Amino acid sequence: MEKIYHLKSAGISVVIDTTANTPNVIYWGEELGEVADLLQTQLETTPHCDFDEPQLIGSWRENSRGFLGEPSLRGSRFGREWSHKFELTRTVEPAVNQVVFVSVDAAAELEVDLSLTLDEHGVLHIKQSVTNLGLTEFNLEALTSFMPLPDHVADIIDFHGRWMKERQLQRLPIRVGNWVREGREGRTGHDYTLIQLAGTAGASYEKGELWGMSLAWSGNNRHIVERTPIGRTSIGAGELLLPGEVVLQQGESHHSPEVVAVYSANGLNGVSERLHNMLRARSTHPTNVRPRPVTLNVWEAVYFDHHFEKLSALAETAAKIGVERFVLDDGWFGARRDDHAGLGDWVVAKDVWPEGLHPIIDKVRSLGLEFGLWFEGEMVNANSGLYRAHPDWILHSAERTPPTFRNQQVLDLAHPGAFDHVFGQVDAILNEYEIAYIKWDHNRVLTEASHFGQAAVRRQVQAIYRLFDALKAAHPGLEIESCASGGGRIDLGMIDHVDRFWTSDNNDALERQMIFRNTSIVIPPELLGTHIGPRKAHSSGRTHTDTFRSITALWGHAGLEWDLTEASEEELVFLKSWVDFYKQERNFLHSGKTVRVDQSDETALVHGVVSHDRSRGLFSAVQLKTSDYSRPFNIRLTDLDPYSTYLVRMIEPAGAAAVMQLKPPHWLSGVRVSGRALGSLGLRSPVLRPEQSMLIEAVRV
Ligand code: GLA
């Protein structure tokens, strides 16, 4: 019997047909009106030399129904019952716009549940599970969530990266075959795509349709766009399971991580808008608790060289310019005088801190700042008390010791002894000291990660989620930053357990432009650490002006990573005014719509934030390199109300950008222009020198 489910919310429709006794998504995109006869429009023709019944591509993709692409479920019982045919047995609608399809394969003795929830932001949440109804064990190989794409998708957009260069956008045309992005680092990794998108030809920041999927998971992952020779295209995402990682005994279920699926009719900015709205609506979202404090992280100021006097002077200077949180990084514990030793021993090093951390924490707190501390609890150095006592607690296979990576190994956190050790030591530190915040690092990738011989990436991820949740439960108000050599563990799974991500170890303001721009397509900017570093970037050796560095660091959860004791009086005055400006603007910056303007000159960028009522916009025009043109292209300010008039002017809370021109444009000190003109025509640009940026404010009059 024909039965159609139509989820409809925030301008999005998802239509699922169950006529063939299996949930088959026939539409996902802009909201549809009447769908009664939609199915009639979508019944396939039967070409020559093909199955007599059409292949269904989403959601349960089964060889048994003639589907020849990648199936949703892969797995077997010792090589048997590897092929499945699930019949829909039950449909539950627990809430508006939520439907759960329960299907059973009686022969294979398996049940699968597919839950689709379209939230009030138009974001689709896909959850799947499989239950073993048989007596023998079922070895699960993959459980992937797929959605069909319309035939007019043309391009794939996703992100690749490495340490120091995370989330670089790549675009390629969709062809017949599979484009698969896999992450096998055991953490999400610097190369994690964060979202994979398929879109209409040339979909840009502002324009075009895009369909994207992001796996809410911090371990191995897979994102796929598939076009089969029958001419149908789909997008999928799922956890990448290692051999034997999930073996279901009788009655056991496996729940795959949620897949977040988003459609935008307005390019990448539309993708961000839906995802940011969805994430910001969480009660635990940090800005729903309090504004994001200005943070000083001391890593690049002192590295492993901890001295009370130096750090105390740093805290004093930080307090003078208005910093609100002081974070002591690596080097305070065990034998951690460099990166060869100490990981695993989360006990204050007496040789460096003879009176414990009390003197520095008291100092920081007496200045009115919060204190934060660095951990890397999933890691262990061979040169540590922990490793000497429990060499078997590292993730390893057979009796081999995995290759070292930054001189370290990964602790098997699913081992109760290891978990209790880490929780116990971190908890003890948090009990002894007033610590508001921890920066939690993860610098080594996982290799041949086994827990008593069984592949254990999944357990490891579950264990870290459990650990973070337990620490937060024991220490209400504690904030956690997820760091993994910079942005190696940023994903929609971790986002529910932490409060901030360290965006990249590359603090060069030029490199940060694209890293931040692309990471913030998914992650709201207030969750991304953005710090002003010293003039000469440690990561690249490039030198940038105070203005360029501070405008670049303004947009996220802002802070500094710089030896302020070496800053000149003039620099401190400058930083103070920047900090004041950030404090004044942070509520606006962390709640408005993130806007990136399409550019045809690749040497320049324009981006900004516009308030939801469109009464105000703050934009940054950035010159990355010398323009190809002597008269630069106009700066368009988009997403303002076309029918309102705005007072537009340049503002310089972070100093003046360096220019190379005889005569500046005329609007800098303030003009009145319609939102339409600002978005469609834009403003003449000053001739900025390369690696410069300026701020432009538009206020509705
Ligand atoms: C990683 C982090 C840095 C810093 C160091 C400390 O590289 O990304 O920010 O904390 O570890 O060892």
XYZ file of C-alpha atoms and ligand atoms in Angstrom:
713
model
C 0.000 0.000 0.000
C 1.259 3.462 -0.856
C 2.369 5.363 2.196
C 4.272 8.579 2.102
C 5.824 10.396 5.026
C 6.471 14.083 4.629
C 8.727 15.837 7.156
C 8.507 19.587 6.768
C 10.325 22.260 8.761
C 12.072 25.607 8.313
C 11.632 25.558 4.558
C 12.856 21.966 4.121
C 11.001 18.857 3.042
C 11.993 15.232 3.321
C 9.645 12.786 1.636
C 9.871 9.060 2.282
C 7.943 6.450 0.351
C 7.332 3.054 1.922
C 5.301 1.455 -0.872
C 7.970 -1.155 -1.512
C 7.918 -2.004 2.198
C 11.218 -0.290 2.797
C 11.843 3.381 3.630
C 12.865 5.031 0.393
C 13.641 8.738 0.518
C 12.400 10.236 -2.700
C 13.018 13.876 -1.916
C 15.205 16.049 0.321
C 15.424 19.740 -0.389
C 13.454 22.965 -0.389
C 9.993 22.644 1.085
C 7.382 21.098 -1.179
C 3.712 21.846 -1.072
C 1.307 19.050 -1.920
C 3.036 15.688 -2.224
C 0.061 13.386 -2.755
C 0.964 12.530 -6.345
C 4.687 13.069 -5.985
C 5.349 9.377 -6.122
C 3.599 9.097 -9.491
C 6.077 11.601 -10.869
C 9.005 9.583 -9.609
C 8.164 6.055 -10.731
C 11.065 4.860 -12.818
C 10.864 3.693 -16.386
C 12.242 0.260 -17.141
C 15.061 0.463 -19.648
C 16.283 -2.491 -21.635
C 18.664 -4.822 -19.934
C 17.814 -3.825 -16.415
C 15.882 -5.080 -13.417
C 12.166 -5.156 -13.956
C 11.611 -3.302 -10.704
C 13.515 -0.069 -10.091
C 16.577 0.105 -7.847
C 15.886 2.071 -4.675
C 18.765 4.237 -3.577
C 17.809 5.537 -0.215
C 17.592 4.632 2.536
C 17.946 0.829 2.685
C 20.131 -0.037 -0.220
C 20.128 -3.756 -0.718
C 21.573 -6.079 -3.274
C 18.500 -8.252 -2.740
C 16.358 -5.499 -4.240
C 18.673 -5.098 -7.195
C 20.774 -2.234 -5.861
C 24.309 -2.465 -7.175
C 25.975 0.456 -5.408
C 27.260 0.548 -1.861
C 24.768 -1.103 0.506
C 23.698 0.546 3.755
C 24.535 -2.496 5.841
C 27.517 -4.776 5.430
C 28.215 -7.707 7.690
C 27.781 -11.452 8.063
C 27.678 -14.414 10.380
C 31.033 -16.058 9.674
C 30.587 -15.303 5.978
C 26.931 -16.342 5.802
C 23.804 -14.187 5.876
C 25.882 -11.483 4.281
C 23.054 -10.415 1.980
C 19.919 -8.931 3.470
C 16.408 -7.983 2.628
C 14.684 -5.955 5.277
C 10.913 -5.655 5.291
C 9.359 -2.719 7.062
C 7.502 -4.051 10.083
C 6.664 -0.938 12.034
C 6.737 2.812 11.756
C 6.766 5.011 14.819
C 6.297 8.761 14.894
C 7.497 9.751 18.361
C 7.265 13.474 17.636
C 6.348 15.923 14.919
C 8.823 15.622 12.055
C 10.302 12.478 13.452
C 9.783 9.036 12.053
C 11.396 5.736 12.941
C 11.280 2.852 10.479
C 11.733 -0.580 12.008
C 12.573 -3.300 9.495
C 13.356 -6.956 9.933
C 15.126 -9.516 7.810
C 13.621 -12.716 9.144
C 16.047 -14.958 7.255
C 19.151 -13.114 8.432
C 17.596 -12.590 11.871
C 18.414 -8.909 11.984
C 16.443 -5.783 12.761
C 17.384 -2.337 11.569
C 15.959 0.936 12.811
C 16.228 4.124 10.848
C 15.281 7.336 12.608
C 14.859 10.579 10.675
C 14.291 13.805 12.580
C 13.931 17.120 10.820
C 14.573 19.751 13.481
C 13.180 23.276 13.734
C 16.233 24.601 11.864
C 15.614 22.337 8.887
C 18.574 20.120 9.768
C 17.989 16.408 9.349
C 19.339 14.040 12.002
C 19.786 10.465 10.847
C 20.281 7.640 13.316
C 20.519 3.973 12.511
C 20.849 0.842 14.550
C 21.067 -2.866 13.904
C 20.022 -5.610 16.326
C 21.028 -9.229 16.195
C 17.911 -11.378 16.604
C 19.767 -14.629 15.929
C 21.693 -17.004 18.131
C 25.057 -16.696 16.435
C 27.187 -13.588 16.373
C 26.831 -11.022 13.639
C 29.995 -9.316 12.495
C 29.130 -5.780 11.428
C 31.351 -4.219 8.782
C 29.529 -0.989 7.983
C 26.301 0.814 8.658
C 26.140 3.887 6.448
C 23.420 6.529 6.214
C 22.554 7.498 2.665
C 20.329 10.136 1.174
C 19.473 10.543 -2.484
C 20.667 13.619 -4.351
C 18.724 15.190 -7.194
C 20.002 14.605 -10.699
C 21.082 18.230 -11.120
C 23.922 18.054 -8.596
C 27.193 18.621 -10.372
C 30.006 19.279 -7.909
C 31.447 17.812 -4.744
C 32.912 20.142 -2.137
C 34.848 18.789 0.806
C 37.863 19.600 2.939
C 41.324 18.127 3.309
C 44.234 19.120 5.479
C 47.306 18.352 7.495
C 48.911 19.653 10.658
C 49.175 23.473 10.284
C 46.816 23.529 7.303
C 43.433 22.197 8.275
C 40.244 22.278 6.228
C 41.330 23.363 2.785
C 38.384 23.403 0.413
C 38.493 21.143 -2.622
C 35.929 20.984 -5.373
C 35.552 18.326 -8.017
C 32.952 17.343 -10.557
C 30.660 14.412 -9.840
C 31.370 11.525 -12.171
C 30.225 7.925 -12.237
C 31.852 6.167 -9.332
C 32.458 6.773 -5.667
C 34.274 9.732 -4.182
C 35.112 8.586 -0.691
C 36.828 10.496 2.076
C 38.061 8.215 4.802
C 39.658 9.033 8.117
C 41.608 6.243 9.816
C 43.509 8.220 12.420
C 41.452 7.017 15.355
C 40.576 10.657 15.973
C 38.838 12.795 13.405
C 42.158 14.213 12.203
C 43.466 17.271 10.393
C 42.339 15.769 7.101
C 38.790 15.147 8.343
C 36.395 16.700 5.876
C 34.095 17.984 8.662
C 31.316 18.064 6.090
C 31.022 16.655 2.608
C 28.754 18.487 0.206
C 27.268 17.968 -3.210
C 25.900 20.956 -5.025
C 24.700 22.552 -8.174
C 27.377 23.627 -10.643
C 29.621 26.277 -9.162
C 27.713 26.554 -5.864
C 29.501 29.294 -3.944
C 29.438 30.928 -0.547
C 26.384 32.978 -1.460
C 24.629 31.003 -4.174
C 23.635 27.581 -5.319
C 22.029 24.531 -3.796
C 24.056 22.277 -1.519
C 23.338 19.015 0.264
C 25.802 18.093 2.965
C 26.473 15.380 5.500
C 28.639 15.441 8.580
C 29.268 12.452 10.805
C 28.864 13.365 14.465
C 31.761 11.230 15.615
C 35.363 11.708 16.761
C 36.897 8.503 15.425
C 37.300 6.750 12.093
C 34.933 8.051 9.490
C 33.736 7.804 5.950
C 31.919 10.281 3.703
C 30.892 9.295 0.230
C 29.252 10.697 -2.877
C 28.189 7.961 -5.236
C 26.885 8.121 -8.782
C 26.030 4.741 -10.245
C 25.784 3.976 -13.968
C 21.991 3.979 -13.742
C 22.328 7.728 -13.325
C 21.314 8.120 -9.704
C 23.449 9.992 -7.189
C 23.543 9.790 -3.423
C 25.495 11.032 -0.457
C 26.385 8.966 2.586
C 28.304 9.043 5.808
C 29.143 6.570 8.510
C 31.660 5.360 10.974
C 34.546 3.434 9.434
C 34.629 0.187 11.364
C 37.781 -1.868 11.666
C 37.629 -5.669 11.270
C 35.838 -7.245 14.197
C 35.284 -3.904 15.878
C 31.551 -4.498 16.255
C 30.440 -8.093 16.786
C 26.858 -8.389 17.961
C 25.884 -11.276 20.179
C 22.287 -12.453 20.447
C 20.009 -9.565 21.344
C 22.733 -6.926 21.087
C 22.281 -3.696 19.175
C 24.735 -1.356 17.561
C 23.830 2.321 17.306
C 25.731 4.173 14.636
C 26.820 7.758 15.320
C 24.331 10.357 14.198
C 24.688 11.814 10.737
C 23.764 15.471 10.415
C 22.354 16.275 6.994
C 21.828 19.806 5.812
C 20.372 21.365 2.695
C 20.929 24.950 1.638
C 19.402 26.918 -1.208
C 21.858 29.726 -0.453
C 25.310 28.303 -0.902
C 27.781 27.608 1.866
C 26.538 30.568 3.902
C 23.123 28.918 3.994
C 24.705 25.681 5.208
C 26.386 27.599 8.029
C 23.240 29.448 8.936
C 21.258 26.271 9.501
C 24.052 24.479 11.348
C 24.950 27.479 13.509
C 21.300 28.040 14.420
C 20.938 24.391 15.321
C 24.095 24.336 17.447
C 23.398 27.652 19.130
C 19.962 26.441 20.223
C 21.545 23.843 22.556
C 21.169 24.837 26.190
C 24.776 23.788 26.761
C 26.084 25.992 23.980
C 28.751 28.081 25.743
C 27.374 31.478 24.753
C 24.029 30.462 26.283
C 25.893 30.181 29.554
C 28.185 33.232 29.438
C 30.158 35.373 26.969
C 33.445 33.908 25.779
C 36.290 35.178 27.952
C 39.425 36.680 26.424
C 42.036 33.976 26.805
C 45.802 34.054 27.090
C 47.452 30.735 26.323
C 51.109 30.688 27.346
C 52.320 27.897 25.036
C 54.051 30.065 22.443
C 55.199 32.466 25.164
C 57.194 29.987 27.255
C 56.811 26.500 25.743
C 58.164 24.020 28.323
C 60.104 26.638 30.204
C 57.939 27.190 33.281
C 59.064 29.763 35.852
C 56.797 31.380 38.381
C 58.312 34.856 37.900
C 57.942 34.826 34.150
C 54.410 33.421 34.178
C 53.402 35.738 36.942
C 54.661 38.734 34.965
C 52.738 37.445 31.965
C 49.569 37.215 34.030
C 50.052 40.771 35.308
C 50.465 42.136 31.805
C 47.520 40.103 30.606
C 45.344 41.477 33.396
C 46.311 45.045 32.445
C 45.011 44.670 28.920
C 41.801 42.981 30.043
C 42.497 39.268 29.556
C 39.997 37.135 31.484
C 41.454 33.630 31.369
C 45.036 32.443 31.726
C 45.898 28.977 30.415
C 49.017 27.141 31.533
C 49.961 24.766 28.723
C 52.170 21.689 28.476
C 55.070 21.165 30.899
C 53.657 21.458 34.440
C 53.484 17.762 35.354
C 55.625 14.672 35.899
C 58.955 14.611 34.083
C 57.564 16.762 31.298
C 60.467 19.141 30.780
C 60.271 18.508 27.026
C 58.188 16.284 24.788
C 60.138 13.105 25.546
C 58.714 12.330 28.952
C 55.947 12.712 31.443
C 52.678 12.078 29.576
C 50.598 9.839 31.801
C 51.731 11.329 35.120
C 49.199 14.080 35.838
C 50.852 15.165 39.039
C 52.409 18.606 39.472
C 56.183 18.522 38.888
C 57.846 19.443 42.165
C 61.097 20.459 40.484
C 59.282 23.204 38.578
C 56.441 23.952 40.960
C 57.786 23.123 44.461
C 54.676 24.510 46.142
C 52.365 23.012 43.579
C 50.409 25.223 41.240
C 49.085 27.296 44.150
C 51.431 30.251 43.703
C 50.622 30.752 40.033
C 46.914 30.027 40.387
C 46.634 32.331 43.389
C 48.453 35.005 41.445
C 46.237 34.617 38.367
C 43.072 34.598 40.427
C 44.140 37.547 42.546
C 44.377 39.496 39.294
C 40.766 38.586 38.569
C 41.514 36.028 35.861
C 40.336 32.439 35.584
C 42.887 29.681 35.393
C 43.079 26.967 32.740
C 45.366 23.945 32.497
C 46.606 21.652 29.721
C 46.211 17.862 29.682
C 46.750 15.143 27.148
C 45.143 12.370 29.086
C 44.844 9.768 26.329
C 48.591 9.732 25.822
C 51.613 8.258 27.532
C 55.379 8.572 27.120
C 57.493 5.464 27.629
C 59.435 7.633 30.046
C 56.684 7.974 32.632
C 55.677 6.361 35.877
C 52.444 5.222 34.260
C 54.154 3.378 31.415
C 56.710 1.800 33.713
C 53.898 0.480 35.895
C 51.513 -0.514 33.087
C 53.260 -0.926 29.739
C 50.337 -3.124 28.668
C 47.859 -0.247 28.942
C 48.779 1.203 25.571
C 46.709 0.493 22.479
C 48.634 -2.156 20.573
C 48.202 -5.340 18.572
C 49.904 -8.673 19.089
C 52.856 -7.968 21.350
C 54.170 -5.189 19.128
C 54.879 -1.714 20.385
C 53.379 0.712 17.859
C 55.683 3.271 16.256
C 56.192 6.350 18.411
C 54.721 9.651 17.266
C 55.906 12.755 19.084
C 57.624 10.206 21.344
C 54.312 8.952 22.642
C 51.831 6.116 22.660
C 48.070 6.064 23.130
C 46.592 4.826 26.363
C 43.808 2.245 26.059
C 41.160 4.369 27.696
C 38.595 1.576 27.464
C 40.756 -0.313 29.956
C 39.085 0.390 33.309
C 42.435 0.727 35.054
C 43.667 3.284 32.533
C 40.395 5.197 32.587
C 40.357 5.331 36.380
C 43.986 6.427 36.452
C 43.376 9.354 34.105
C 40.069 10.346 35.638
C 41.500 10.028 39.141
C 44.562 12.180 38.508
C 42.733 14.877 36.544
C 39.910 14.913 39.090
C 42.438 15.274 41.920
C 44.017 18.296 40.231
C 40.579 19.834 39.661
C 39.682 19.183 43.300
C 42.851 20.720 44.629
C 42.874 23.851 42.497
C 40.413 26.440 41.229
C 40.469 25.517 37.554
C 37.755 26.796 35.249
C 38.976 25.315 32.034
C 41.093 22.528 30.642
C 42.749 22.353 27.254
C 42.752 18.685 26.302
C 45.190 17.685 23.605
C 45.500 14.573 21.426
C 48.741 14.740 19.510
C 49.223 11.184 18.330
C 47.176 9.296 15.773
C 46.058 5.774 16.667
C 47.796 2.859 14.959
C 46.851 -0.813 15.269
C 44.610 0.199 18.121
C 43.427 -2.941 19.922
C 41.827 -3.561 23.276
C 42.791 -7.103 24.287
C 43.235 -7.982 20.630
C 40.003 -6.433 19.362
C 39.979 -3.278 17.227
C 39.196 -0.470 19.633
C 38.887 2.935 18.004
C 35.173 2.993 18.723
C 35.648 2.133 22.401
C 38.359 4.758 22.643
C 36.015 7.451 21.331
C 33.226 6.358 23.658
C 35.698 6.403 26.552
C 36.829 9.973 25.939
C 33.230 11.162 25.680
C 32.552 9.363 28.964
C 35.619 10.864 30.574
C 34.758 14.417 29.565
C 31.179 13.973 30.741
C 32.343 12.537 34.062
C 34.768 15.427 34.604
C 32.052 17.943 33.837
C 29.592 16.190 36.121
C 32.133 16.185 38.947
C 33.103 19.817 38.326
C 30.058 21.818 37.280
C 30.947 24.775 35.096
C 34.226 23.239 33.911
C 34.943 24.121 30.292
C 36.927 21.840 28.029
C 38.813 22.730 24.868
C 39.391 20.009 22.301
C 42.817 20.288 20.718
C 44.701 17.735 18.635
C 47.916 19.354 17.428
C 45.634 22.239 16.586
C 42.432 21.340 14.749
C 42.743 17.571 14.606
C 39.620 16.788 16.623
C 36.904 19.138 15.481
C 33.637 17.398 14.696
C 29.944 17.329 15.479
C 30.408 14.433 17.908
C 32.959 16.152 20.124
C 30.949 19.356 20.054
C 28.507 17.930 22.592
C 31.272 17.216 25.105
C 33.498 20.293 24.844
C 33.171 24.053 24.805
C 35.885 25.148 22.432
C 38.159 23.873 19.677
C 41.724 24.943 19.083
C 41.388 25.737 15.404
C 44.971 25.213 14.296
C 48.536 25.253 15.565
C 49.190 27.579 12.670
C 48.766 30.981 14.221
C 49.977 32.856 11.146
C 47.170 35.324 10.444
C 47.379 34.797 6.699
C 47.026 31.012 6.948
C 44.306 31.390 9.547
C 42.057 33.228 7.096
C 41.087 30.104 5.143
C 41.392 27.687 8.074
C 38.912 29.761 10.076
C 36.642 30.513 7.124
C 36.240 26.852 6.252
C 36.033 25.476 9.787
C 33.293 27.963 10.580
C 31.172 26.628 7.731
C 30.130 23.974 10.249
C 31.303 25.170 13.659
C 29.942 28.463 15.049
C 32.837 30.922 15.343
C 32.464 31.329 19.108
C 33.654 27.745 19.507
C 36.845 28.315 17.544
C 39.903 29.586 19.384
C 41.452 32.534 17.524
C 44.559 34.049 19.115
C 46.766 37.002 18.332
C 50.322 35.772 18.128
C 53.568 37.727 18.127
C 54.524 39.833 15.104
C 56.651 37.055 13.713
C 54.518 33.919 13.528
C 56.215 30.912 15.110
C 54.576 28.584 12.622
C 55.716 30.282 9.435
C 58.265 32.953 10.274
C 56.090 35.497 8.465
C 55.741 38.933 9.972
C 52.345 40.589 10.171
C 51.164 43.931 11.467
C 49.244 44.232 14.735
C 46.197 45.293 12.757
C 46.169 42.270 10.489
C 46.748 39.836 13.335
C 44.157 41.325 15.589
C 41.413 41.697 12.980
C 42.039 38.079 11.988
C 41.680 36.934 15.611
C 38.571 38.994 16.294
C 35.902 36.680 14.901
C 36.160 33.542 17.001
C 36.652 32.882 20.704
C 39.403 35.448 20.851
C 42.610 35.458 22.814
C 46.343 35.839 22.697
C 49.242 33.466 22.377
C 52.210 35.711 22.783
C 54.903 36.581 25.308
C 53.282 39.822 26.401
C 56.170 40.620 28.704
C 58.096 41.428 25.550
C 55.380 43.594 24.041
C 56.098 47.322 23.926
C 53.973 49.884 25.811
C 52.580 50.956 22.472
C 51.590 47.361 21.625
C 49.911 46.949 25.013
C 47.852 50.100 24.516
C 46.857 48.747 21.157
C 45.967 45.325 22.570
C 43.918 46.885 25.349
C 41.805 48.779 22.858
C 41.385 45.618 20.795
C 40.358 43.605 23.876
C 37.857 46.326 24.830
C 36.412 46.216 21.349
C 36.121 42.413 21.398
C 34.308 42.559 24.740
C 31.945 45.188 23.452
C 31.212 43.205 20.275
C 31.369 39.567 21.354
C 27.667 39.070 21.944
C 26.974 40.409 18.485
C 29.822 38.486 16.830
C 28.806 35.241 18.519
C 25.131 35.358 17.694
C 24.869 36.908 14.246
C 24.861 35.297 10.850
C 28.282 34.415 9.447
C 28.638 35.905 5.980
C 31.301 35.179 3.373
C 31.123 37.209 0.217
C 31.740 35.696 -3.230
C 34.861 37.152 -4.815
C 36.193 36.888 -8.291
C 39.595 38.242 -7.293
C 41.217 35.411 -5.402
C 43.723 37.728 -3.781
C 41.061 39.269 -1.549
C 38.355 38.157 0.895
C 35.337 39.817 2.438
C 33.560 38.245 5.367
C 31.535 39.409 8.314
C 28.683 38.988 10.724
C 25.177 40.389 10.309
C 22.706 40.551 13.190
C 19.581 38.436 12.756
C 17.380 41.514 12.532
C 19.798 42.855 9.898
C 20.145 46.124 11.741
C 23.929 45.906 11.834
C 26.783 44.254 10.038
C 30.484 44.162 10.770
C 32.701 43.133 7.892
C 36.345 42.591 7.235
C 37.997 43.187 3.883
C 41.191 41.195 3.635
C 43.986 41.505 1.102
C 45.768 38.148 1.015
C 48.322 38.934 -1.664
C 49.002 41.754 -4.061
C 45.944 42.172 -6.221
C 46.136 41.449 -9.927
C 44.516 44.813 -10.485
C 45.744 48.296 -9.680
C 42.214 49.306 -8.710
C 40.902 46.563 -6.443
C 37.448 45.110 -6.853
C 34.546 46.550 -4.900
C 33.888 45.390 -1.360
C 30.339 44.056 -1.288
C 28.547 43.885 2.057
C 25.882 41.219 1.703
C 22.963 39.899 3.748
C 21.837 43.334 4.891
C 18.229 44.361 4.367
C 18.006 45.553 0.737
C 15.227 48.001 1.642
C 16.976 49.671 4.579
C 19.517 52.456 4.563
C 22.768 51.953 6.420
C 25.413 54.264 7.738
C 28.600 52.669 6.468
C 32.074 53.554 7.644
C 35.494 52.163 8.270
C 36.301 51.563 11.939
C 39.776 51.160 13.383
C 39.606 49.648 16.877
C 42.642 47.618 15.935
C 44.652 50.275 14.168
C 44.891 51.244 10.538
C 45.518 48.870 7.668
C 48.554 49.701 5.548
C 47.584 51.034 2.144
C 49.421 52.006 -1.015
C 47.429 54.748 -2.673
C 47.512 58.468 -3.329
C 43.860 59.085 -2.573
C 41.571 56.950 -0.380
C 37.967 56.111 -1.268
C 35.431 58.731 -0.186
C 33.115 56.681 1.999
C 35.531 55.779 4.799
C 34.321 58.291 7.354
C 30.649 57.503 6.776
C 28.015 57.475 4.024
C 24.358 56.441 3.827
C 23.664 53.644 1.366
C 20.886 51.105 0.867
C 21.437 47.489 1.787
C 20.722 46.638 -1.836
C 23.501 48.886 -3.106
C 25.920 47.512 -0.525
C 25.149 43.945 -1.486
C 24.891 44.350 -5.237
C 27.358 47.086 -6.051
C 29.534 47.433 -2.987
C 32.098 50.014 -2.020
C 35.286 51.049 -3.734
C 38.171 49.450 -1.921
C 41.261 51.168 -0.636
C 44.427 49.756 -2.157
C 45.381 47.562 0.774
C 48.885 46.232 0.922
C 49.110 42.437 0.912
C 48.441 40.695 4.244
C 46.285 43.546 5.489
C 42.703 43.849 6.562
C 40.233 46.528 7.569
C 36.921 46.627 9.407
C 33.738 48.109 7.992
C 30.598 48.722 9.998
C 27.105 49.110 8.566
C 24.360 50.344 10.919
C 20.730 50.745 9.890
C 19.623 54.372 10.125
C 49.907 20.675 20.684
C 48.926 21.818 20.759
C 49.639 23.090 21.145
C 50.330 22.884 22.470
C 51.262 21.691 22.390
C 51.842 21.359 23.738
O 50.774 20.819 19.618
O 48.252 21.958 19.560
O 48.733 24.159 21.225
O 49.382 22.698 23.485
O 50.607 20.540 21.907
O 52.706 20.297 23.677
